[in-house]
């Protein structure tokens, strides 16, 4: 493409063309990290929205993929075929639906389970906002309509995803006899789900949560543990709401599913370190001596365990029916 023709492109398309040219010229080889949104903003002088749109376009072309905790990387080049040439012999890029991973034998070979697992893989790498039926179809290298034969909508897909991860982390039956040990197991299991799948926290909080058999079964298990101590179902749900809010809130602190648009999977430690220069500039002002006297980023995983211990200490009188009134949990203010 000539310089004159490239200048006529929208700003995001110019960025796409430049990065595509680097990939074609092997300046950026498979597995290499492409510029981040901030780097694109600095190098091309564009806004954040333009930079994120450019990375989205590159992903849709199948040229790059977001890798959790690493960044956006160049994908392995698709296998060249004689059909990958235009009528004048020019190279023709595969359509997005051809740019994903291994292609099933036929679209009829696609299963609901394969769709759900592909969606989980995408959400793990790119966040729930990067998920769409079209994106899943691109990953599986089938038409979008092929997905709708198995999943009615994106909302139904999100429900199936939550059901899958909670089913894979099903709590044991019967629960441990000791209520405290049982609730610790349940909270640590949910904590592990959120660390493996940071997007899940946005779908499982009570406000606007999806409802799936796996998720409801998890709640039923915990309520069974609490009601075994003599609490009513309403009281058990109130306690469950408290402890689940703690787990989801800590999960939001522990993992940033989206640090910048289309830069995914950066955990708390990486986020703190990535902001080092910014923190240094603030520290040099000398206004926050306590904040900048800490030895390093907090160990959120260790803090979660400590907080869980004290949280259950606080709830012990209510759960065991001593030194407090369980009815206070459900009383009108």
PDB file of N, CA and C in Angstrom, residues 179 238-239 242-243 310-320 329:
ATOM      1  N   UNK A 179     -18.752 -27.119  60.410  1.00  0.00           N
ATOM      2  CA  UNK A 179     -19.262 -26.061  59.532  1.00  0.00           C
ATOM      3  C   UNK A 179     -18.157 -25.111  59.098  1.00  0.00           C
ATOM      4  N   UNK A 238     -28.673 -14.932  54.184  1.00  0.00           N
ATOM      5  CA  UNK A 238     -28.062 -13.667  54.603  1.00  0.00           C
ATOM      6  C   UNK A 238     -26.573 -13.862  54.881  1.00  0.00           C
ATOM      7  N   UNK A 239     -26.226 -14.933  55.581  1.00  0.00           N
ATOM      8  CA  UNK A 239     -24.816 -15.212  55.865  1.00  0.00           C
ATOM      9  C   UNK A 239     -24.068 -15.494  54.561  1.00  0.00           C
ATOM     10  N   UNK A 242     -23.149 -12.325  52.782  1.00  0.00           N
ATOM     11  CA  UNK A 242     -21.981 -11.662  53.379  1.00  0.00           C
ATOM     12  C   UNK A 242     -20.678 -12.304  52.917  1.00  0.00           C
ATOM     13  N   UNK A 243     -20.583 -13.603  53.075  1.00  0.00           N
ATOM     14  CA  UNK A 243     -19.297 -14.267  52.795  1.00  0.00           C
ATOM     15  C   UNK A 243     -18.987 -14.256  51.296  1.00  0.00           C
ATOM     16  N   UNK A 310     -10.874 -14.327  59.973  1.00  0.00           N
ATOM     17  CA  UNK A 310     -11.526 -13.378  60.885  1.00  0.00           C
ATOM     18  C   UNK A 310     -13.008 -13.199  60.550  1.00  0.00           C
ATOM     19  N   UNK A 311     -13.348 -13.308  59.272  1.00  0.00           N
ATOM     20  CA  UNK A 311     -14.753 -13.206  58.891  1.00  0.00           C
ATOM     21  C   UNK A 311     -15.561 -14.333  59.517  1.00  0.00           C
ATOM     22  N   UNK A 312     -15.044 -15.547  59.431  1.00  0.00           N
ATOM     23  CA  UNK A 312     -15.760 -16.679  60.020  1.00  0.00           C
ATOM     24  C   UNK A 312     -15.746 -16.619  61.545  1.00  0.00           C
ATOM     25  N   UNK A 313     -14.681 -16.057  62.136  1.00  0.00           N
ATOM     26  CA  UNK A 313     -14.674 -15.825  63.594  1.00  0.00           C
ATOM     27  C   UNK A 313     -15.860 -14.952  63.980  1.00  0.00           C
ATOM     28  N   UNK A 314     -16.071 -13.900  63.170  1.00  0.00           N
ATOM     29  CA  UNK A 314     -17.157 -12.973  63.474  1.00  0.00           C
ATOM     30  C   UNK A 314     -18.534 -13.588  63.314  1.00  0.00           C
ATOM     31  N   UNK A 315     -18.674 -14.494  62.366  1.00  0.00           N
ATOM     32  CA  UNK A 315     -19.973 -15.103  62.127  1.00  0.00           C
ATOM     33  C   UNK A 315     -20.240 -16.315  63.022  1.00  0.00           C
ATOM     34  N   UNK A 316     -19.227 -16.821  63.700  1.00  0.00           N
ATOM     35  CA  UNK A 316     -19.401 -18.029  64.514  1.00  0.00           C
ATOM     36  C   UNK A 316     -20.559 -17.916  65.513  1.00  0.00           C
ATOM     37  N   UNK A 317     -20.685 -16.810  66.265  1.00  0.00           N
ATOM     38  CA  UNK A 317     -21.813 -16.738  67.214  1.00  0.00           C
ATOM     39  C   UNK A 317     -23.171 -16.810  66.519  1.00  0.00           C
ATOM     40  N   UNK A 318     -23.306 -16.177  65.368  1.00  0.00           N
ATOM     41  CA  UNK A 318     -24.584 -16.198  64.661  1.00  0.00           C
ATOM     42  C   UNK A 318     -24.874 -17.580  64.082  1.00  0.00           C
ATOM     43  N   UNK A 319     -23.859 -18.205  63.494  1.00  0.00           N
ATOM     44  CA  UNK A 319     -24.062 -19.517  62.879  1.00  0.00           C
ATOM     45  C   UNK A 319     -24.362 -20.573  63.939  1.00  0.00           C
ATOM     46  N   UNK A 320     -23.673 -20.475  65.083  1.00  0.00           N
ATOM     47  CA  UNK A 320     -23.840 -21.468  66.137  1.00  0.00           C
ATOM     48  C   UNK A 320     -24.967 -21.117  67.103  1.00  0.00           C
ATOM     49  N   UNK A 329     -30.321 -10.962  61.318  1.00  0.00           N
ATOM     50  CA  UNK A 329     -29.847 -10.980  59.930  1.00  0.00           C
ATOM     51  C   UNK A 329     -30.961 -10.717  58.939  1.00  0.00           C
TER      52      UNK A 329
END
